[in-house]
Amino acid sequence: MKIVQLSGGVGGGRLARGFAALPDIDLTVVVNVGDDADNHGLSICPDLDTVVYTLAGVEGPEGWGRADDTFTLNTELARFGVDNTFRLGDRDLALKLFRTTALRAGTPLSKVTEDVATSFGIRAEVTPVTDDRVRTMVRIGDGWVTFQEYFVTRRHQDEVADLRFEGAQSATPAPGVLEAIAEADGLVIGPSNPPLSIWPILAVPGVREAVSAHPRVTAVSPLVGGKSVRGPADRVLISLGLGSGNEGVANSYSGLIHRLVIDETDRNQAAEIPDIEVVVTSTMIADAGEAARLAQLLVAA
Amino acid sequence: MKIVQLSGGVGGGRLARGFAALPDIDLTVVVNVGDDADNHGLSICPDLDTVVYTLAGVEGPEGWGRADDTFTLNTELARFGVDNTFRLGDRDLALKLFRTTALRAGTPLSKVTEDVATSFGIRAEVTPVTDDRVRTMVRIGDGWVTFQEYFVTRRHQDEVADLRFEGAQSATPAPGVLEAIAEADGLVIGPSNPPLSIWPILAVPGVREAVSAHPRVTAVSPLVGGKSVRGPADRVLISLGLGSGNEGVANSYSGLIHRLVIDETDRNQAAEIPDIEVVVTSTMIADAGEAARLAQLLVAA
């Protein structure tokens, strides 16, 4: 059975781990690149790396970065007066350095990602939505800032007034992405931040159309008890005028999804979501067993 | 008193530490860049970094790299199938990463080096001989290889048939280098490999002329007991036809130096060196006290 999952970072990676644990699933994870950045001249792809690390079971304790990592290089950088608040571990930096060199040599990001996934023994296909440069820009009070400025430097405290995805209009889907979506038996949008992590995927020409054309699209809500499990999704949905709670999630995917999976703590919100099927279950998937259970439910239903 | 020292890596750095320990010395260390390389896309300047680390007292146990360094990133690189035999420590990599970013932003190498030296609390001036790219190429049996290929990958086992310094002819001395040499009360060539570490310095247009014009140039031999303390200097002098032992060293600096300091174990070679003053003393300067003693002798005599 072919499953394609659209994914941001931590939540998406955890659901992908659930699919990967099931037998007879041919999984393709199409990952957001809008958060990508250059830091100290290195190629930073937060969502791709989180998905790869999570599928490999080597993710850090907070979901991103590597387990058992050290921060020797990052700490030493402070000596030179450079901003090292974007903390990168030594093991994690090896991947960044490898990718930076490969990209400079002309290897497409999708090929580098495939090689990286293979080097971690991952059987699922993990691919950036595009090999082209897409950068999520966030409008906050004073003007537009990069995603990393908004999220890391300013700790996602600002109200998000608008989003744009620089470069998306002229980007091309990575090889195989549209085909994978078209051929998928199940198309799943992971429990990621809809505007910040999934919209930049949909913004790549052809992707939104491919998703709309799919007969069976399920989104997993990133909210539990009406709030984001991590990050600012709940607040962003409201500040962008999409509405609060899972109504906001459903609105963010308007015309795209046939089914929304919400957490059992938000059972009372089911009635507020018109036109699509709502599935109520536990969406807490921090451990691999819970993730596999949710993935099984998505595959079966 | 103004001292200018021409320097390769470990031996040169140790002598520089000796000068830096003396009172009232205004020291400028002009450093070889012919060994520089790009490794994993990072700017590697082996001699500059060794001199800086040694002057800062944070050099590694074998003279290069950082003390108490870890190799987490380097080890992890192997996962991606890249050659990580050029071992770089995590602390050491912080400097490489900082420099790479600064160079890409257009900062000249001499300015980056000045900032790095300052960040380590170094009072001496440490400068690359040039901000331009110079690469030492080594002819071995099969053809020409880079210095790093010869030295690191092939462990300097090949006979060196010829040298060339790519880029040197069109290079310009770094700001202040020619002036420092002209104004130096003492000009010292450190106990570095003459053809491999000092010739690339002299190959930058204007430098050889400035050194020739100086009235008091002293070289410290890198040989002890007729052999290099480290590296292949003794063999390279022979294979390039310069002669064995300190006669080879003197020939390698023909027309440039007025005085050669040789180790007491090579006392019997003094008679074989015509035309220049020969000073016999201990040149073993692995510890800072020995280095200061030798520096004092060079300053006094």
Coordinates of C-alpha atoms in Angstrom, one line a residue:
Chain A
M1 CA 0.0 0.0 0.0
K2 CA 1.4 3.4 -1.0
I3 CA 1.2 6.2 1.5
V4 CA 2.4 9.7 0.9
Q5 CA 2.7 12.0 3.8
L6 CA 3.2 15.7 3.7
S7 CA 5.4 16.7 6.6
G8 CA 6.9 19.5 8.7
G9 CA 9.4 18.5 11.4
V10 CA 8.8 16.8 14.7
G11 CA 5.1 15.9 14.6
G12 CA 5.4 14.8 10.9
G13 CA 8.5 12.8 11.6
R14 CA 6.8 11.0 14.4
L15 CA 3.8 10.0 12.3
A16 CA 6.1 8.9 9.5
R17 CA 7.9 6.7 12.0
G18 CA 4.5 5.1 12.7
F19 CA 3.9 4.4 9.0
A20 CA 7.4 3.1 8.6
A21 CA 6.8 0.6 11.4
L22 CA 3.8 -1.0 9.6
P23 CA 4.3 -4.0 7.3
D24 CA 3.7 -3.6 3.5
I25 CA 3.7 0.2 3.5
D26 CA 5.5 1.9 0.7
L27 CA 6.0 5.3 2.4
T28 CA 7.0 8.6 0.7
V29 CA 7.5 11.6 3.0
V30 CA 7.3 14.9 1.2
V31 CA 8.9 17.5 3.4
N32 CA 8.7 21.3 3.9
V33 CA 11.8 23.3 2.9
G34 CA 10.4 26.7 3.8
D35 CA 12.3 26.7 7.1
D36 CA 15.6 26.0 5.4
A37 CA 18.4 28.5 6.1
D38 CA 22.1 29.1 5.8
N39 CA 23.8 29.3 9.1
H40 CA 27.6 29.8 9.3
G41 CA 27.5 29.1 5.6
L42 CA 26.0 25.7 6.2
S43 CA 22.8 24.3 4.6
I44 CA 20.2 24.0 7.4
C45 CA 17.1 21.9 6.6
P46 CA 15.3 21.6 9.9
D47 CA 12.3 19.6 8.8
L48 CA 14.2 17.2 6.4
D49 CA 16.7 16.5 9.2
T50 CA 14.1 16.0 11.9
V51 CA 12.2 13.6 9.7
V52 CA 15.4 11.6 8.8
Y53 CA 16.6 11.5 12.4
T54 CA 13.2 10.5 13.7
L55 CA 12.8 7.7 11.1
A56 CA 16.3 6.5 12.0
G57 CA 15.5 6.6 15.7
V58 CA 18.4 9.0 16.5
E59 CA 16.4 12.1 17.1
G60 CA 17.2 14.4 20.0
P61 CA 15.3 14.5 23.2
E62 CA 13.2 17.5 22.2
G63 CA 12.4 16.0 18.8
W64 CA 15.0 17.9 16.7
G65 CA 18.7 17.4 16.3
R66 CA 20.6 14.2 17.2
A67 CA 20.4 12.1 20.4
D68 CA 23.5 12.1 22.5
D69 CA 24.9 15.1 20.7
T70 CA 27.6 17.4 22.0
F71 CA 27.9 21.2 21.3
T72 CA 31.6 21.7 21.3
L73 CA 31.9 23.4 18.0
N74 CA 28.8 25.6 18.6
T75 CA 30.1 26.7 22.0
E76 CA 33.5 27.5 20.6
L77 CA 32.0 29.7 17.9
A78 CA 31.1 32.2 20.6
R79 CA 34.9 33.0 20.9
F80 CA 34.8 34.6 17.5
G81 CA 31.9 36.9 18.3
V82 CA 29.4 35.2 16.0
D83 CA 25.8 34.5 16.9
N84 CA 25.6 30.9 18.0
T85 CA 22.1 30.9 19.4
F86 CA 21.0 28.6 16.6
R87 CA 22.4 25.7 18.5
L88 CA 23.8 22.9 16.3
G89 CA 25.3 19.7 17.7
D90 CA 28.6 18.2 16.5
R91 CA 26.9 15.1 15.1
D92 CA 24.2 17.1 13.6
L93 CA 26.8 19.4 12.0
A94 CA 28.4 16.5 10.2
L95 CA 25.2 16.1 8.2
K96 CA 25.0 19.9 7.6
L97 CA 28.6 19.9 6.4
F98 CA 28.2 16.9 4.1
R99 CA 25.0 18.4 2.6
T100 CA 26.6 21.8 2.1
T101 CA 29.5 20.3 0.2
A102 CA 27.3 18.1 -1.9
L103 CA 24.9 21.0 -2.8
R104 CA 27.9 23.2 -3.8
A105 CA 29.1 20.4 -6.0
G106 CA 25.8 20.5 -7.8
T107 CA 24.0 17.5 -6.3
P108 CA 20.2 18.3 -6.0
L109 CA 18.8 18.4 -2.4
S110 CA 16.5 15.4 -3.2
K111 CA 19.5 13.3 -4.1
V112 CA 21.5 14.4 -1.1
T113 CA 18.5 13.6 1.1
E114 CA 18.1 10.2 -0.5
D115 CA 21.8 9.4 0.2
V116 CA 21.5 10.7 3.8
A117 CA 18.4 8.6 4.4
T118 CA 20.1 5.5 3.0
S119 CA 23.2 6.2 5.2
F120 CA 20.8 6.0 8.2
G121 CA 19.3 2.8 7.0
I122 CA 15.9 4.3 6.3
R123 CA 13.7 2.4 3.9
A124 CA 11.1 5.0 3.4
E125 CA 11.5 7.6 0.7
V126 CA 12.2 11.1 2.2
T127 CA 12.2 14.0 -0.2
P128 CA 12.1 17.7 -0.1
V129 CA 9.0 19.0 -1.9
T130 CA 11.4 20.8 -4.3
D131 CA 15.1 21.0 -5.1
D132 CA 14.6 24.8 -5.5
R133 CA 15.0 27.4 -2.9
V134 CA 11.8 28.2 -1.0
R135 CA 11.9 30.5 2.0
T136 CA 9.0 31.1 4.4
M137 CA 8.8 34.8 5.3
V138 CA 6.7 35.9 8.2
R139 CA 5.1 39.3 8.6
I140 CA 5.2 40.4 12.2
G141 CA 4.6 43.9 13.6
D142 CA 7.6 45.6 12.1
G143 CA 7.7 43.9 8.8
W144 CA 8.9 40.7 7.2
V145 CA 11.4 38.4 8.8
T146 CA 12.7 35.0 7.8
F147 CA 11.2 31.9 9.4
Q148 CA 14.3 31.3 11.5
E149 CA 14.3 34.9 12.7
Y150 CA 10.6 34.5 13.7
F151 CA 10.9 31.0 15.1
V152 CA 14.4 30.6 16.7
T153 CA 15.6 34.1 17.3
R154 CA 12.3 35.6 18.4
R155 CA 11.0 32.3 19.8
H156 CA 7.7 32.5 17.9
Q157 CA 6.3 35.0 20.3
D158 CA 5.2 37.5 17.7
E159 CA 1.7 37.5 16.2
V160 CA 1.9 36.3 12.6
A161 CA 0.1 38.8 10.4
D162 CA 0.9 37.2 7.0
L163 CA 3.1 34.6 5.3
R164 CA 4.7 34.4 2.0
F165 CA 6.8 31.6 0.5
E166 CA 9.7 33.2 -1.4
G167 CA 10.8 31.4 -4.5
A168 CA 7.8 29.0 -4.4
Q169 CA 6.2 30.4 -7.6
S170 CA 9.2 29.5 -9.7
A171 CA 10.0 26.3 -7.9
T172 CA 9.5 22.8 -9.5
P173 CA 8.5 19.8 -7.5
A174 CA 11.3 17.4 -6.8
P175 CA 11.5 14.3 -9.0
G176 CA 8.8 11.9 -8.3
V177 CA 6.8 14.1 -5.9
L178 CA 3.7 14.7 -8.1
E179 CA 3.8 11.1 -9.3
A180 CA 4.0 9.7 -5.7
I181 CA 1.0 11.9 -4.8
A182 CA -1.0 10.8 -7.8
E183 CA -0.3 7.1 -7.2
A184 CA -0.8 7.2 -3.4
D185 CA -3.4 4.9 -2.0
G186 CA -3.5 7.2 1.0
L187 CA -2.4 10.8 1.1
V188 CA -1.9 12.1 4.7
I189 CA -1.0 15.5 5.9
G190 CA 0.9 15.0 9.1
P191 CA 0.3 16.8 12.5
S192 CA 2.4 19.7 11.4
N193 CA 1.7 23.5 11.6
P194 CA -0.7 24.0 8.7
P195 CA 0.3 27.5 7.6
L196 CA 4.0 27.3 8.5
S197 CA 4.9 23.8 7.6
I198 CA 2.3 22.5 5.1
W199 CA 1.4 25.7 3.1
P200 CA 5.0 26.1 1.8
I201 CA 4.7 22.5 0.5
L202 CA 1.4 23.3 -1.2
A203 CA 2.8 26.6 -2.6
V204 CA 5.1 24.7 -5.0
P205 CA 3.3 24.8 -8.4
G206 CA 1.5 21.5 -9.1
V207 CA 1.5 20.2 -5.5
R208 CA -1.8 21.8 -4.4
E209 CA -3.4 20.7 -7.6
A210 CA -2.1 17.1 -7.1
V211 CA -3.4 17.1 -3.5
S212 CA -6.8 18.5 -4.6
A213 CA -7.1 15.8 -7.2
H214 CA -6.5 13.0 -4.8
P215 CA -9.7 11.2 -3.8
R216 CA -8.7 10.4 -0.2
V217 CA -6.8 13.1 1.7
T218 CA -6.5 12.9 5.5
A219 CA -5.0 15.5 7.7
V220 CA -4.0 14.9 11.3
S221 CA -4.5 17.9 13.5
P222 CA -1.5 19.2 15.3
L223 CA -3.7 20.4 18.2
V224 CA -4.4 18.6 21.5
G225 CA -6.8 20.2 23.9
G226 CA -7.2 23.1 21.4
K227 CA -3.5 24.0 21.7
S228 CA -0.4 23.1 19.6
V229 CA 1.5 20.2 21.1
R230 CA 4.6 22.3 20.2
G231 CA 5.1 25.6 18.4
P232 CA 2.6 28.3 17.6
A233 CA 0.1 26.6 15.3
D234 CA -2.9 27.4 17.4
R235 CA -2.0 31.1 17.6
V236 CA -1.0 31.4 13.9
L237 CA -4.4 29.9 12.8
I238 CA -6.2 32.6 14.8
S239 CA -3.9 35.5 13.8
L240 CA -4.3 34.6 10.1
G241 CA -8.1 34.6 10.5
L242 CA -8.6 30.9 10.0
G243 CA -10.3 30.4 13.3
S244 CA -9.5 28.7 16.5
G245 CA -8.9 25.1 17.3
N246 CA -9.6 22.4 14.8
E247 CA -12.0 24.6 12.9
G248 CA -9.0 26.7 12.1
V249 CA -7.1 23.5 11.0
A250 CA -9.9 22.5 8.8
N251 CA -10.2 26.0 7.2
S252 CA -6.4 26.0 6.6
Y253 CA -6.9 22.9 4.4
S254 CA -10.2 24.1 2.8
G255 CA -11.0 22.2 -0.4
L256 CA -8.1 19.8 0.1
I257 CA -9.0 17.2 2.7
H258 CA -11.7 14.7 3.0
R259 CA -11.0 13.7 6.6
L260 CA -9.5 15.4 9.7
V261 CA -8.2 13.4 12.6
I262 CA -8.5 15.3 15.9
D263 CA -7.5 14.4 19.4
E264 CA -9.9 12.9 21.8
T265 CA -9.5 15.8 24.1
D266 CA -11.0 18.0 21.4
R267 CA -14.0 15.7 20.8
N268 CA -16.4 18.6 21.3
Q269 CA -15.0 20.4 18.3
A270 CA -16.1 17.7 15.9
A271 CA -19.5 19.3 15.5
E272 CA -18.0 22.6 14.5
I273 CA -16.3 21.1 11.4
P274 CA -18.7 20.9 8.5
D275 CA -18.4 19.0 5.2
I276 CA -15.6 16.6 6.0
E277 CA -15.3 13.4 8.0
V278 CA -13.9 13.9 11.5
V279 CA -12.1 11.0 13.2
V280 CA -11.6 11.3 17.0
T281 CA -8.7 9.4 18.5
S282 CA -5.6 9.9 20.5
T283 CA -3.1 11.9 18.4
M284 CA -0.3 11.9 21.0
I285 CA 2.4 10.0 19.2
A286 CA 5.6 10.8 21.1
D287 CA 6.5 7.2 21.3
A288 CA 6.9 4.8 18.4
G289 CA 4.1 2.5 19.5
E290 CA 1.5 5.3 19.7
A291 CA 2.7 6.5 16.3
A292 CA 2.2 3.0 14.8
R293 CA -1.2 2.7 16.3
L294 CA -2.3 6.0 14.7
A295 CA -0.7 5.1 11.4
Q296 CA -2.6 1.8 11.4
L297 CA -5.8 3.6 12.0
L298 CA -5.1 5.9 9.1
V299 CA -4.3 3.0 6.8
A300 CA -7.2 0.9 7.8
A301 CA -10.0 3.4 7.7
Chain B
M1 CA 62.7 45.8 19.2
K2 CA 61.0 44.7 16.1
I3 CA 61.2 41.0 15.1
V4 CA 59.7 39.5 12.0
Q5 CA 59.6 35.8 11.7
L6 CA 58.8 33.8 8.6
S7 CA 57.0 30.7 9.7
G8 CA 55.6 27.3 8.7
G9 CA 53.6 25.4 11.3
V10 CA 54.7 23.6 14.4
G11 CA 58.4 24.6 14.6
G12 CA 57.7 28.1 13.6
G13 CA 54.9 28.5 16.0
R14 CA 57.1 27.2 18.8
L15 CA 59.8 29.8 18.1
A16 CA 57.2 32.5 17.8
R17 CA 56.0 31.6 21.3
G18 CA 59.6 32.1 22.4
F19 CA 59.7 35.6 21.0
A20 CA 56.3 36.4 22.4
A21 CA 57.5 35.5 25.8
L22 CA 60.3 38.1 25.8
P23 CA 59.7 41.6 27.0
D24 CA 59.8 44.6 24.6
I25 CA 59.5 42.5 21.5
D26 CA 57.2 43.7 18.8
L27 CA 56.6 40.4 16.9
T28 CA 55.2 39.9 13.5
V29 CA 54.8 36.3 12.2
V30 CA 54.5 36.0 8.5
V31 CA 53.0 32.6 7.8
N32 CA 53.0 30.2 4.9
V33 CA 49.7 29.7 3.1
G34 CA 50.9 27.2 0.5
D35 CA 49.5 24.3 2.6
D36 CA 46.0 25.8 2.7
A37 CA 43.2 23.7 1.3
D38 CA 39.5 23.4 1.2
N39 CA 38.2 20.3 3.0
H40 CA 34.5 19.6 3.2
G41 CA 34.1 23.1 1.8
L42 CA 35.9 24.6 4.8
S43 CA 38.9 26.9 4.7
I44 CA 41.9 25.0 6.1
C45 CA 45.0 27.0 6.9
P46 CA 47.2 24.6 8.7
D47 CA 50.2 26.8 9.4
L48 CA 48.2 29.9 10.4
D49 CA 46.1 27.9 12.8
T50 CA 49.1 26.1 14.3
V51 CA 50.9 29.4 14.9
V52 CA 47.8 31.0 16.4
Y53 CA 47.0 28.0 18.6
T54 CA 50.7 27.7 19.7
L55 CA 50.9 31.4 20.6
A56 CA 47.6 31.1 22.5
G57 CA 48.9 28.0 24.3
V58 CA 46.0 25.9 23.2
E59 CA 47.8 23.7 20.6
G60 CA 47.2 20.0 20.4
P61 CA 49.6 17.4 21.9
E62 CA 51.3 16.8 18.5
G63 CA 51.7 20.5 17.8
W64 CA 48.7 21.0 15.5
G65 CA 45.0 21.3 16.2
R66 CA 43.6 22.2 19.5
A67 CA 44.3 20.7 23.0
D68 CA 41.5 18.7 24.5
D69 CA 39.7 18.5 21.3
T70 CA 37.0 16.0 20.4
F71 CA 36.4 14.5 16.9
T72 CA 32.6 13.9 17.1
L73 CA 31.8 15.7 13.8
N74 CA 34.8 14.2 11.9
T75 CA 33.9 10.7 13.0
E76 CA 30.2 11.1 12.1
L77 CA 31.2 12.3 8.6
A78 CA 32.3 8.7 7.8
R79 CA 28.6 7.7 7.8
F80 CA 28.1 9.7 4.6
G81 CA 30.9 7.9 2.8
V82 CA 33.1 11.0 2.7
D83 CA 36.9 10.9 3.2
N84 CA 37.4 12.0 6.8
T85 CA 41.1 11.0 7.1
F86 CA 42.0 14.7 7.3
R87 CA 41.1 14.7 11.0
L88 CA 39.6 17.9 12.2
G89 CA 38.5 18.4 15.8
D90 CA 35.3 20.0 16.9
R91 CA 36.9 23.0 18.5
D92 CA 39.3 23.4 15.6
L93 CA 36.4 23.2 13.2
A94 CA 34.7 26.2 14.9
L95 CA 37.7 28.3 13.7
K96 CA 37.5 26.8 10.2
L97 CA 33.8 27.5 10.0
F98 CA 34.1 31.0 11.2
R99 CA 36.9 31.7 8.7
T100 CA 35.1 30.1 5.8
T101 CA 32.0 32.3 6.5
A102 CA 34.1 35.5 6.8
L103 CA 36.1 34.8 3.7
R104 CA 32.9 34.1 1.7
A105 CA 31.6 37.5 3.0
G106 CA 34.7 39.1 1.4
T107 CA 36.9 39.6 4.5
P108 CA 40.5 39.2 3.6
L109 CA 42.4 36.3 5.2
S110 CA 44.8 38.7 6.9
K111 CA 41.9 40.5 8.6
V112 CA 40.2 37.2 9.6
T113 CA 43.5 36.0 11.0
E114 CA 43.9 39.3 13.0
D115 CA 40.5 38.9 14.5
V116 CA 41.1 35.2 15.3
A117 CA 44.4 36.1 17.0
T118 CA 42.8 38.8 19.0
S119 CA 40.0 36.5 20.1
F120 CA 42.7 34.2 21.5
G121 CA 44.3 37.1 23.3
I122 CA 47.5 37.1 21.2
R123 CA 49.5 40.3 21.2
A124 CA 51.8 39.4 18.4
E125 CA 50.8 40.2 14.8
V126 CA 50.1 37.0 12.9
T127 CA 49.6 37.4 9.2
P128 CA 49.4 35.2 6.1
V129 CA 52.1 36.2 3.7
T130 CA 49.3 37.0 1.2
D131 CA 45.5 37.3 1.1
D132 CA 45.6 35.7 -2.3
R133 CA 45.4 32.0 -3.0
V134 CA 48.8 30.2 -3.2
R135 CA 48.9 26.4 -3.4
T136 CA 52.0 24.4 -3.0
M137 CA 52.1 21.6 -5.6
V138 CA 54.4 18.7 -5.2
R139 CA 55.8 16.6 -8.0
I140 CA 56.1 12.9 -7.0
G141 CA 56.7 9.9 -9.2
D142 CA 53.4 10.0 -11.0
G143 CA 52.9 13.7 -11.4
W144 CA 51.8 16.7 -9.5
V145 CA 49.7 16.5 -6.3
T146 CA 48.5 19.1 -3.8
F147 CA 50.5 19.6 -0.7
Q148 CA 47.7 17.9 1.4
E149 CA 47.6 14.9 -0.9
Y150 CA 51.4 14.6 -0.5
F151 CA 51.6 15.3 3.1
V152 CA 48.4 14.0 4.7
T153 CA 47.0 11.4 2.4
R154 CA 50.3 9.9 1.2
R155 CA 52.0 10.7 4.6
H156 CA 55.0 12.4 2.9
Q157 CA 56.5 9.1 2.0
D158 CA 57.1 10.0 -1.7
E159 CA 60.3 11.5 -2.9
V160 CA 59.7 15.1 -3.8
A161 CA 61.1 15.7 -7.3
D162 CA 59.9 19.3 -7.7
L163 CA 57.8 22.0 -6.2
R164 CA 55.7 24.8 -7.6
F165 CA 53.6 27.4 -5.9
E166 CA 50.4 27.9 -7.8
G167 CA 49.1 31.4 -7.8
A168 CA 52.2 32.9 -6.2
Q169 CA 53.3 34.8 -9.3
S170 CA 50.1 36.9 -9.3
A171 CA 49.8 37.2 -5.5
T172 CA 50.3 40.4 -3.6
P173 CA 51.9 40.5 -0.1
A174 CA 49.3 41.0 2.6
P175 CA 49.0 44.5 4.0
G176 CA 52.0 45.5 6.1
V177 CA 54.2 42.4 5.3
L178 CA 56.8 44.2 3.2
E179 CA 56.9 47.2 5.5
A180 CA 57.3 44.9 8.6
I181 CA 60.2 43.1 6.9
A182 CA 61.9 46.4 5.9
E183 CA 61.5 47.9 9.4
A184 CA 62.5 44.7 11.3
D185 CA 65.5 45.0 13.6
G186 CA 65.8 41.2 13.3
L187 CA 64.4 39.0 10.6
V188 CA 64.3 35.4 11.5
I189 CA 63.3 32.3 9.4
G190 CA 61.9 29.8 11.8
P191 CA 62.8 26.1 12.1
S192 CA 60.4 25.2 9.3
N193 CA 60.8 23.1 6.2
P194 CA 62.7 25.4 3.9
P195 CA 61.4 24.3 0.5
L196 CA 57.9 23.3 1.7
S197 CA 57.1 26.0 4.2
I198 CA 59.4 29.0 3.6
W199 CA 59.8 28.9 -0.2
P200 CA 56.1 29.5 -0.8
I201 CA 56.4 32.6 1.4
L202 CA 59.4 33.8 -0.6
A203 CA 57.5 33.1 -3.8
V204 CA 55.1 35.9 -3.3
P205 CA 56.4 38.8 -5.4
G206 CA 58.4 41.3 -3.4
V207 CA 59.0 39.1 -0.4
R208 CA 62.2 37.5 -1.5
E209 CA 63.5 40.9 -2.5
A210 CA 62.5 42.4 0.9
V211 CA 64.3 39.5 2.7
S212 CA 67.4 39.9 0.5
A213 CA 67.5 43.6 1.2
H214 CA 67.5 43.0 5.0
P215 CA 70.9 43.4 6.6
R216 CA 70.5 40.8 9.3
V217 CA 68.6 37.6 8.4
T218 CA 68.9 34.5 10.6
A219 CA 67.5 31.1 9.8
V220 CA 67.0 28.4 12.4
S221 CA 67.6 25.0 11.0
P222 CA 64.7 22.5 11.3
L223 CA 67.2 19.6 11.6
V224 CA 68.5 18.0 14.8
G225 CA 71.0 15.3 14.5
G226 CA 70.9 15.8 10.7
K227 CA 67.2 14.8 10.6
S228 CA 64.0 16.8 10.6
V229 CA 62.4 17.0 14.1
R230 CA 59.2 16.3 12.3
G231 CA 58.2 16.0 8.6
P232 CA 60.3 15.3 5.6
A233 CA 62.6 18.4 5.4
D234 CA 65.8 16.3 5.4
R235 CA 64.7 14.1 2.6
V236 CA 63.2 17.0 0.6
L237 CA 66.5 18.9 0.7
I238 CA 68.3 15.9 -0.7
S239 CA 65.7 15.0 -3.4
L240 CA 65.6 18.6 -4.6
G241 CA 69.4 18.5 -5.0
L242 CA 70.2 21.0 -2.2
G243 CA 72.4 18.7 -0.3
S244 CA 72.1 16.8 3.0
G245 CA 71.9 18.2 6.5
N246 CA 72.5 21.8 7.3
E247 CA 74.5 22.3 4.1
G248 CA 71.2 21.6 2.4
V249 CA 69.4 24.1 4.7
A250 CA 72.0 26.8 3.9
N251 CA 71.7 26.1 0.2
S252 CA 68.0 26.4 0.3
Y253 CA 68.4 30.0 1.6
S254 CA 71.3 30.8 -0.6
G255 CA 71.9 34.6 -0.9
L256 CA 69.2 35.3 1.7
I257 CA 70.6 34.7 5.1
H258 CA 73.6 35.9 7.1
R259 CA 73.4 33.5 9.9
L260 CA 72.3 29.9 10.4
V261 CA 71.5 28.5 13.8
I262 CA 72.1 24.7 14.0
D263 CA 71.6 22.2 16.7
E264 CA 74.4 21.3 19.0
T265 CA 74.1 17.7 17.8
D266 CA 75.1 18.9 14.3
R267 CA 78.1 20.8 15.5
N268 CA 80.4 19.0 13.1
Q269 CA 78.4 20.3 10.2
A270 CA 79.3 23.9 10.9
A271 CA 82.6 23.6 9.0
E272 CA 80.7 22.5 5.8
I273 CA 78.7 25.8 5.7
P274 CA 80.7 28.5 3.9
D275 CA 80.1 32.3 3.8
I276 CA 77.6 32.7 6.6
E277 CA 77.9 32.8 10.3
V278 CA 76.9 29.6 12.0
V279 CA 75.6 29.5 15.6
V280 CA 75.6 26.2 17.4
T281 CA 73.1 25.8 20.3
S282 CA 70.2 23.6 21.3
T283 CA 67.3 24.2 18.9
M284 CA 64.9 21.8 20.6
I285 CA 62.1 24.1 21.6
A286 CA 59.1 21.9 22.4
D287 CA 58.6 23.6 25.7
A288 CA 58.0 27.4 26.1
G289 CA 61.1 27.9 28.3
E290 CA 63.4 26.4 25.7
A291 CA 61.7 28.5 23.0
A292 CA 62.2 31.7 25.0
R293 CA 65.9 30.8 25.6
L294 CA 66.5 30.4 21.9
A295 CA 64.5 33.5 21.1
Q296 CA 66.6 35.4 23.6
L297 CA 69.8 34.2 22.0
L298 CA 68.5 35.3 18.5
V299 CA 67.6 38.7 19.8
A300 CA 70.8 39.3 21.7
A301 CA 73.4 38.1 19.2

